[in-house]
GROMACS .gro file of C-alpha atoms in nm:
model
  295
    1UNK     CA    1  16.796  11.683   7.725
    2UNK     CA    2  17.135  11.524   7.801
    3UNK     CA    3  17.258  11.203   7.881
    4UNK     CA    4  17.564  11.012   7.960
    5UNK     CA    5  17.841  10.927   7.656
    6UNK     CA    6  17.999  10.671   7.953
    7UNK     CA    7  18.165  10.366   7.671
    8UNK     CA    8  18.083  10.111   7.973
    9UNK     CA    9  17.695  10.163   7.891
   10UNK     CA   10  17.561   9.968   7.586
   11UNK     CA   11  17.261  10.057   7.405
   12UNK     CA   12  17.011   9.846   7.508
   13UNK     CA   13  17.096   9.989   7.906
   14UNK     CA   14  17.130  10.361   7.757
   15UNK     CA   15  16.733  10.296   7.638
   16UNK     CA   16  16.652  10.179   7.930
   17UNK     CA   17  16.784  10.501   8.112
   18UNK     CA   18  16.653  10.719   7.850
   19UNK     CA   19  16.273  10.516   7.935
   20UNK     CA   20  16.338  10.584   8.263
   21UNK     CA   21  16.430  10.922   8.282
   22UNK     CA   22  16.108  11.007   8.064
   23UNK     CA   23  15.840  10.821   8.271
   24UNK     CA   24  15.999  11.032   8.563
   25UNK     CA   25  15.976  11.328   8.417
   26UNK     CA   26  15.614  11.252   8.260
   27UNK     CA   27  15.474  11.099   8.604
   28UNK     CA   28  15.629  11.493   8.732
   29UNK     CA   29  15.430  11.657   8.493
   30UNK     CA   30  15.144  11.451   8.551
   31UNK     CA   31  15.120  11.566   8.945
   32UNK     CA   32  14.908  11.855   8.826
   33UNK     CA   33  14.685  11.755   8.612
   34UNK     CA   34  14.596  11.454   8.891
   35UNK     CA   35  14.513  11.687   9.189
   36UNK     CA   36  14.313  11.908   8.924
   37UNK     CA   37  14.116  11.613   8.823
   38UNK     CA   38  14.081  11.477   9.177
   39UNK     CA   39  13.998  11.847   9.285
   40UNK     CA   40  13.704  11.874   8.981
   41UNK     CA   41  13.555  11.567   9.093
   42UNK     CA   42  13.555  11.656   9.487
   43UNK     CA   43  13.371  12.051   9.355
   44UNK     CA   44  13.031  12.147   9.450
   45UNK     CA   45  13.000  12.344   9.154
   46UNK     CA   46  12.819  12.106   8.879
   47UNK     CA   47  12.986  12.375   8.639
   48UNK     CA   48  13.262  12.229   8.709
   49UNK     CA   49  13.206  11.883   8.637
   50UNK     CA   50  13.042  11.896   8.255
   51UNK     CA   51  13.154  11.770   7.939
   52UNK     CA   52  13.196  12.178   7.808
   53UNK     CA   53  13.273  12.322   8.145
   54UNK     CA   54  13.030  12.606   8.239
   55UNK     CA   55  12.773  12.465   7.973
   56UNK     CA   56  12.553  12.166   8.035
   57UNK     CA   57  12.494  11.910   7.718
   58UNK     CA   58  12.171  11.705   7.723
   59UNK     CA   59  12.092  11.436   7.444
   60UNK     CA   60  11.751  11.362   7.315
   61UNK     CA   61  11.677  11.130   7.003
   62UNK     CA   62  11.708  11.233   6.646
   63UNK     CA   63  11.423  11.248   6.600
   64UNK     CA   64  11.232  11.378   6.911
   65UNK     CA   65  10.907  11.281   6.940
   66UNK     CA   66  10.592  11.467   7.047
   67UNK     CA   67  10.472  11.499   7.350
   68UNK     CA   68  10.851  11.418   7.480
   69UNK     CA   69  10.957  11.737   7.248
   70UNK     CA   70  10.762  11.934   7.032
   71UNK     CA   71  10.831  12.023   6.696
   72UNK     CA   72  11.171  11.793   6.739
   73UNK     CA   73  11.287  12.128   6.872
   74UNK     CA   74  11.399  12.057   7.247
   75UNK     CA   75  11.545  12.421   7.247
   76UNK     CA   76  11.185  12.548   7.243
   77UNK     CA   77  11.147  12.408   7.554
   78UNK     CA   78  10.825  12.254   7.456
   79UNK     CA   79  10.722  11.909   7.542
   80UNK     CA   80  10.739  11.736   7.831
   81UNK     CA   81  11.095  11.660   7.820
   82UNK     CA   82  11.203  11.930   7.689
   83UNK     CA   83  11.050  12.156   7.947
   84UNK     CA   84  11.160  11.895   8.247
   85UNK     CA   85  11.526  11.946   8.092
   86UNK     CA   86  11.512  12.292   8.136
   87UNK     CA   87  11.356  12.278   8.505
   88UNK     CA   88  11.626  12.029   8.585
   89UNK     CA   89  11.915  12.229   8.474
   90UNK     CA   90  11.773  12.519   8.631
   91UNK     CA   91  11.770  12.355   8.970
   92UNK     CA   92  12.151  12.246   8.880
   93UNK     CA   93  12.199  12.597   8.850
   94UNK     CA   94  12.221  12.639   8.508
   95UNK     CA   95  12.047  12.913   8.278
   96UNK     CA   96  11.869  12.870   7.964
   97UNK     CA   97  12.177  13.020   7.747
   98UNK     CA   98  12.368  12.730   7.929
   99UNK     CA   99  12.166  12.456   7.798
  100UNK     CA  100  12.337  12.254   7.481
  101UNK     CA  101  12.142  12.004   7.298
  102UNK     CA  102  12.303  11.721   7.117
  103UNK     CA  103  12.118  11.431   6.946
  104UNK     CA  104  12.193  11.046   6.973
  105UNK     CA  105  12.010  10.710   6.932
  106UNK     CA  106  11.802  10.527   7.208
  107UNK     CA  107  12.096  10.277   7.207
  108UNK     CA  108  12.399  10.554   7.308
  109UNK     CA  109  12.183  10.668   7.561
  110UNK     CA  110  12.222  10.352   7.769
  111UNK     CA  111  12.560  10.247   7.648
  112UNK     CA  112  12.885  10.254   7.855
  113UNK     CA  113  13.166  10.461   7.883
  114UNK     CA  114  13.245  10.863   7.801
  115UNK     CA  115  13.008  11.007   7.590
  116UNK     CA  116  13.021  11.398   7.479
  117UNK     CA  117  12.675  11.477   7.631
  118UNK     CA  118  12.612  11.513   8.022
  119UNK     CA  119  12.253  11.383   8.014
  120UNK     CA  120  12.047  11.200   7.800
  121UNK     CA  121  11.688  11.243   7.813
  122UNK     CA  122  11.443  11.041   7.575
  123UNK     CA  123  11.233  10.819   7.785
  124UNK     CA  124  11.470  10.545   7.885
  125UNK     CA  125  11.340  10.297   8.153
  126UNK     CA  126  11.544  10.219   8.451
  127UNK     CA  127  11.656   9.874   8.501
  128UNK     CA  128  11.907   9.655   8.674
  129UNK     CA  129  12.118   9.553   8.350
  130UNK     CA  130  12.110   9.914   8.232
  131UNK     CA  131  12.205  10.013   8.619
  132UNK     CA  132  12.540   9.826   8.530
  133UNK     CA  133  12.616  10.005   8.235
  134UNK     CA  134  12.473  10.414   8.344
  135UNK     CA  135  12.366  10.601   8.581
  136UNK     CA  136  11.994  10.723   8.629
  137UNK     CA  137  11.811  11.012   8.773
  138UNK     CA  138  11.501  10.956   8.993
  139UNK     CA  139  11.206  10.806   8.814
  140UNK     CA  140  11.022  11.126   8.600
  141UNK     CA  141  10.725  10.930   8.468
  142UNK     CA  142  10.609  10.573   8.438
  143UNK     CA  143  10.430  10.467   8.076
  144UNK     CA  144  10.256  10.189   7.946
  145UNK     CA  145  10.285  10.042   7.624
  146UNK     CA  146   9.997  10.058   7.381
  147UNK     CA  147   9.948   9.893   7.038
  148UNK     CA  148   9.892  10.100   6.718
  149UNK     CA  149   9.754   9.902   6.379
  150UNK     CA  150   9.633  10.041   6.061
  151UNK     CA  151   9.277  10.051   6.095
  152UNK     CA  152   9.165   9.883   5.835
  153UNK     CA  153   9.377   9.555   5.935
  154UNK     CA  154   9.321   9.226   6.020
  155UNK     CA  155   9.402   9.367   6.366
  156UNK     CA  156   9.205   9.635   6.438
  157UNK     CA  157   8.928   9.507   6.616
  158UNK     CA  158   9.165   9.372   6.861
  159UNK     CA  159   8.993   9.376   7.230
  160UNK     CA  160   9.274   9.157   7.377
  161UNK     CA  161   9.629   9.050   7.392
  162UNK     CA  162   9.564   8.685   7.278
  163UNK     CA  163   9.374   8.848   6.951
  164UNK     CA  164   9.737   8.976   6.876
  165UNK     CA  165   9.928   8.656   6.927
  166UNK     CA  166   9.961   8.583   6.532
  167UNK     CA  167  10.081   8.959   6.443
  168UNK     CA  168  10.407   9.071   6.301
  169UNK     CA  169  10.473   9.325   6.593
  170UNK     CA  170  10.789   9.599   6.522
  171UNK     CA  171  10.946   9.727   6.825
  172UNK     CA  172  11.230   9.978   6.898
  173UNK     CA  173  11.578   9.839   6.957
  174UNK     CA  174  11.683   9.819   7.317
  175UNK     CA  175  11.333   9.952   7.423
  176UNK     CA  176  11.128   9.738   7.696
  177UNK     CA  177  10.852   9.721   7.455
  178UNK     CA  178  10.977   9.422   7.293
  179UNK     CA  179  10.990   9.228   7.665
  180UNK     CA  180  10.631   9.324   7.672
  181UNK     CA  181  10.527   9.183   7.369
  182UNK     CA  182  10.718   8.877   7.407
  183UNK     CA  183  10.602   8.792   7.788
  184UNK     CA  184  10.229   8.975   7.760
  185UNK     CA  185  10.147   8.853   7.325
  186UNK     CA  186  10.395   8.627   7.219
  187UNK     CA  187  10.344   8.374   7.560
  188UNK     CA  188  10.701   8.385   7.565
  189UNK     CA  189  10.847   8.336   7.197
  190UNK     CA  190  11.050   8.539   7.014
  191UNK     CA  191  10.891   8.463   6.708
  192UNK     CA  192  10.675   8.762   6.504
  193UNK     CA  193  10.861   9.043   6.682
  194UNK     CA  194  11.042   9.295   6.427
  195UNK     CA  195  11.302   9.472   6.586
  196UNK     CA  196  11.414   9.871   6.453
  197UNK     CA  197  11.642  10.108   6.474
  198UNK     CA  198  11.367  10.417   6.606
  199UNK     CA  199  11.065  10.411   6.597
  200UNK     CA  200  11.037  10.608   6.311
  201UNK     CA  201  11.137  10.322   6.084
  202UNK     CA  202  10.914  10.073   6.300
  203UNK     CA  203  10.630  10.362   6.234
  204UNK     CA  204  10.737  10.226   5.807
  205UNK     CA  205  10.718   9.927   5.866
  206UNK     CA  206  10.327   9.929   5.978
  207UNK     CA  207  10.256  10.199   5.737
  208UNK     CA  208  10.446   9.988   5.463
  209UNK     CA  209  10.232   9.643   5.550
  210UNK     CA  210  10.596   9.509   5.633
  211UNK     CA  211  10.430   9.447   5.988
  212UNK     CA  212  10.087   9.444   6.138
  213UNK     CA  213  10.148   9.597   6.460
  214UNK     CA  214  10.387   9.887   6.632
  215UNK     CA  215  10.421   9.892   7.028
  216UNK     CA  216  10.599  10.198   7.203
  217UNK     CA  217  10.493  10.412   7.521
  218UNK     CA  218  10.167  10.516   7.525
  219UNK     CA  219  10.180  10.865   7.507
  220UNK     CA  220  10.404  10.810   7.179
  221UNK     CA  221  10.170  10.577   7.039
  222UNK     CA  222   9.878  10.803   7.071
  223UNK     CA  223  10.072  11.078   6.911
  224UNK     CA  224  10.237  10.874   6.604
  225UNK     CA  225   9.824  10.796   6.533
  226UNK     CA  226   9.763  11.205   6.557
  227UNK     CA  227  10.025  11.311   6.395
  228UNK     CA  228   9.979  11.028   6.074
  229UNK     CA  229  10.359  10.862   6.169
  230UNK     CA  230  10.153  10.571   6.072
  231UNK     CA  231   9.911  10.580   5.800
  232UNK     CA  232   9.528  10.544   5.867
  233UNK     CA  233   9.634  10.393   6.217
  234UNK     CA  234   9.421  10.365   6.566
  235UNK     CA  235   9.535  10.272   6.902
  236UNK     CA  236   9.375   9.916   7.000
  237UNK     CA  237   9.475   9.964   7.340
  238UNK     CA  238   9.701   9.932   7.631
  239UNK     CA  239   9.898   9.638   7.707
  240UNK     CA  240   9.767   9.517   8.051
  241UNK     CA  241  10.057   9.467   8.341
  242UNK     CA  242  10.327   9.723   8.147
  243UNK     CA  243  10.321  10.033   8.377
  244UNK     CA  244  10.664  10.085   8.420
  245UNK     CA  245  10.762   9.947   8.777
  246UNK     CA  246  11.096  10.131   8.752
  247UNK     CA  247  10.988  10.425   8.565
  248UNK     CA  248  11.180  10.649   8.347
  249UNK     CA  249  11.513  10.787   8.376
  250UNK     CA  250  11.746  11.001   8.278
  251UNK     CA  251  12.104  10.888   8.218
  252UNK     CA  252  12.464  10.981   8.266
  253UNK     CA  253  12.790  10.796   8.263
  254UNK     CA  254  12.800  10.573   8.487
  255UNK     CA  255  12.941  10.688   8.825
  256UNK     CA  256  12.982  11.074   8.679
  257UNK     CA  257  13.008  11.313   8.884
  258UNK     CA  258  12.696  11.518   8.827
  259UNK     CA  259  12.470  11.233   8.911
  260UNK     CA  260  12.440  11.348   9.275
  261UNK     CA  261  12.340  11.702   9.148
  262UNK     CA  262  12.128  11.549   8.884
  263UNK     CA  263  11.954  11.311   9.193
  264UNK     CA  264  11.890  11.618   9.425
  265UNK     CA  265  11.708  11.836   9.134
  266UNK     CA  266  11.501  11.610   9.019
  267UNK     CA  267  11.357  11.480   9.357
  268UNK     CA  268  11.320  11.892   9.433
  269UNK     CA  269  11.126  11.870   9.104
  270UNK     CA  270  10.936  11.582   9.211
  271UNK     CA  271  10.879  11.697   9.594
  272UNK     CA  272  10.759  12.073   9.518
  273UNK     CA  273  10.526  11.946   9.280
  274UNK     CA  274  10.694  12.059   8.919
  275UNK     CA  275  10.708  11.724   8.729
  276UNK     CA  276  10.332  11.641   8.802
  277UNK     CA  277  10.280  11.995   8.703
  278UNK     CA  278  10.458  11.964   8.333
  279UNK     CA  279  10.274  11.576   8.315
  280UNK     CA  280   9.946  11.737   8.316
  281UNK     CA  281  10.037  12.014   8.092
  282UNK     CA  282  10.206  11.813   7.847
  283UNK     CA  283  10.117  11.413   7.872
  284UNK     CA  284   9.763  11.449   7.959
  285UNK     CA  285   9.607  11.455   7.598
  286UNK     CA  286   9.795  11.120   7.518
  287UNK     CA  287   9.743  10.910   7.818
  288UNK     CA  288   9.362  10.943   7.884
  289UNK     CA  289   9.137  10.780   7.659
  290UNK     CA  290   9.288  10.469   7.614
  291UNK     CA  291   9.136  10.125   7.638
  292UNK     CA  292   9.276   9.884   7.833
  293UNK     CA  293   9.326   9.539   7.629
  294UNK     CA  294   9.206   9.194   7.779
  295UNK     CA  295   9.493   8.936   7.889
   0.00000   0.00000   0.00000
């Protein structure tokens, strides 16, 4: 590139040229990539529109619990989300071979901004604040939220949520479970809810003696009791009022572009009768069964 020797221009102006001429000739090369951009997010090709074009990348959590995923294999396909992943993408138009799973924490999958997954799947319940920050599909499933204690704890013969009220109670991070507790247990107070990372290390904590009490979804509760997460444990019950008015979600970015294409497969799902399908097949074991605890 060339400019101007002219003795009548100082330095400071010959910069400011030399700035000038650059942003011009970056804004030129810009044009392109603009209109392509603009062009991606006008396509009706969802293919188009992914984080790995022609490949769509869902998140689940690390680990994946049963029945949500079994194994903590979601490329099995087993589970209930697992299998509702693949439906979903296959309605998107989107083979099996084009599925990529990543793995993040509960908290990424509501957080803001770009992420380097499409979806995120691992029972995340819709709300207004978390509106502001993603997007979510239609409402897959609506769970209550149980409480699991070791069963030979002061706890155990629990019939109601007032007979909880002087527990140490663990809770996932960023989860609705500890709202529950707080507004359903706790009357309100803060006080004797334990807050963790996953509920793997909340699972620890009970198992440990470092709390009394765990509360997650229901269908995860009964399965961290099956499956010995937490030692010598039994599910007391259900927490009365928590079915989940807003249901479960997946989420994207917010404002991405697949979100309409996610929106229209999953109320297809919904409508011709696949998602109550895969609930019976996969949920049904951990939902039924459960008492219902006193106010």
């Amino acid at each position: 590139m060339h400019f101007s020797t002219n003795p009548n221009l100082n330095r400071r102006q010959a910069i400011a040229v030399c700035a000038s001429t650059l942003a011009t000739l970056g804004l030129a090369a810009c044009g392109g990539s603009s209109s392509d951009s603009s062009a991606a997010a006008d396509s009706k090709d969802p293919k188009q529109l992914t984080f790995e074009q022609g490949k769509l990348t869902i998140a689940t959590g690390d680990p994946a619990w049963e029945p949500w995923v079994i194994g903590d294999d979601p490329n099995s396909g087993k589970g209930f989300e697992a299998a509702l992943a693949y439906a979903l993408a296959d309605k998107m138009g989107f083979s099996k071979d084009e599925v990529v799973w990543t793995r993040t924490s509960f908290d990424e999958a509501c957080a803001p901004g770009d992420h380097n997954w499409d979806l995120n799947i691992q029972q995340v319940s819709i709300s207004d604040d978390r509106k502001k920050a993603v997007d979510f599909s239609p409402a897959y499933f609506r769970a209550t939220q149980s409480v699991v204690v070791p069963k030979d704890g002061k706890y155990a013969g629990a019939k109601s949520c007032k007979d909880l009220a002087s527990a140490n109670i663990a809770v996932m991070v960023g989860s609705t479970a500890g709202d529950y507790v707080k507004d359903a247990i706790k009357d309100g107070s803060d006080e004797g809810i334990s807050i963790f990372d996953d509920n793997s290390i909340a699972a620890q904590a009970v198992t440990s003696g470092q709390c009394d009490a765990l509360v997650t979804d229901t269908p995860e509760a009964v399965y961290m009791v099956e499956s010995g997460q937490v030692d010598n444990a039994v599910v007391v019950g259900q927490i009365p009022g928590t079915e989940d008015p807003e249901g479960t979600g997946v989420t994207l970015k917010k404002d991405s572009p697949l979100t309409p294409f996610v929106t229209d497969a999953m109320n297809a799902l919904i409508d011709d009768g696949t998602v109550k399908k895969l609930q019976d097949e996969w949920l049904a074991d951990y939902t039924s069964n459960v008492p219902m605890l006193e106010k």
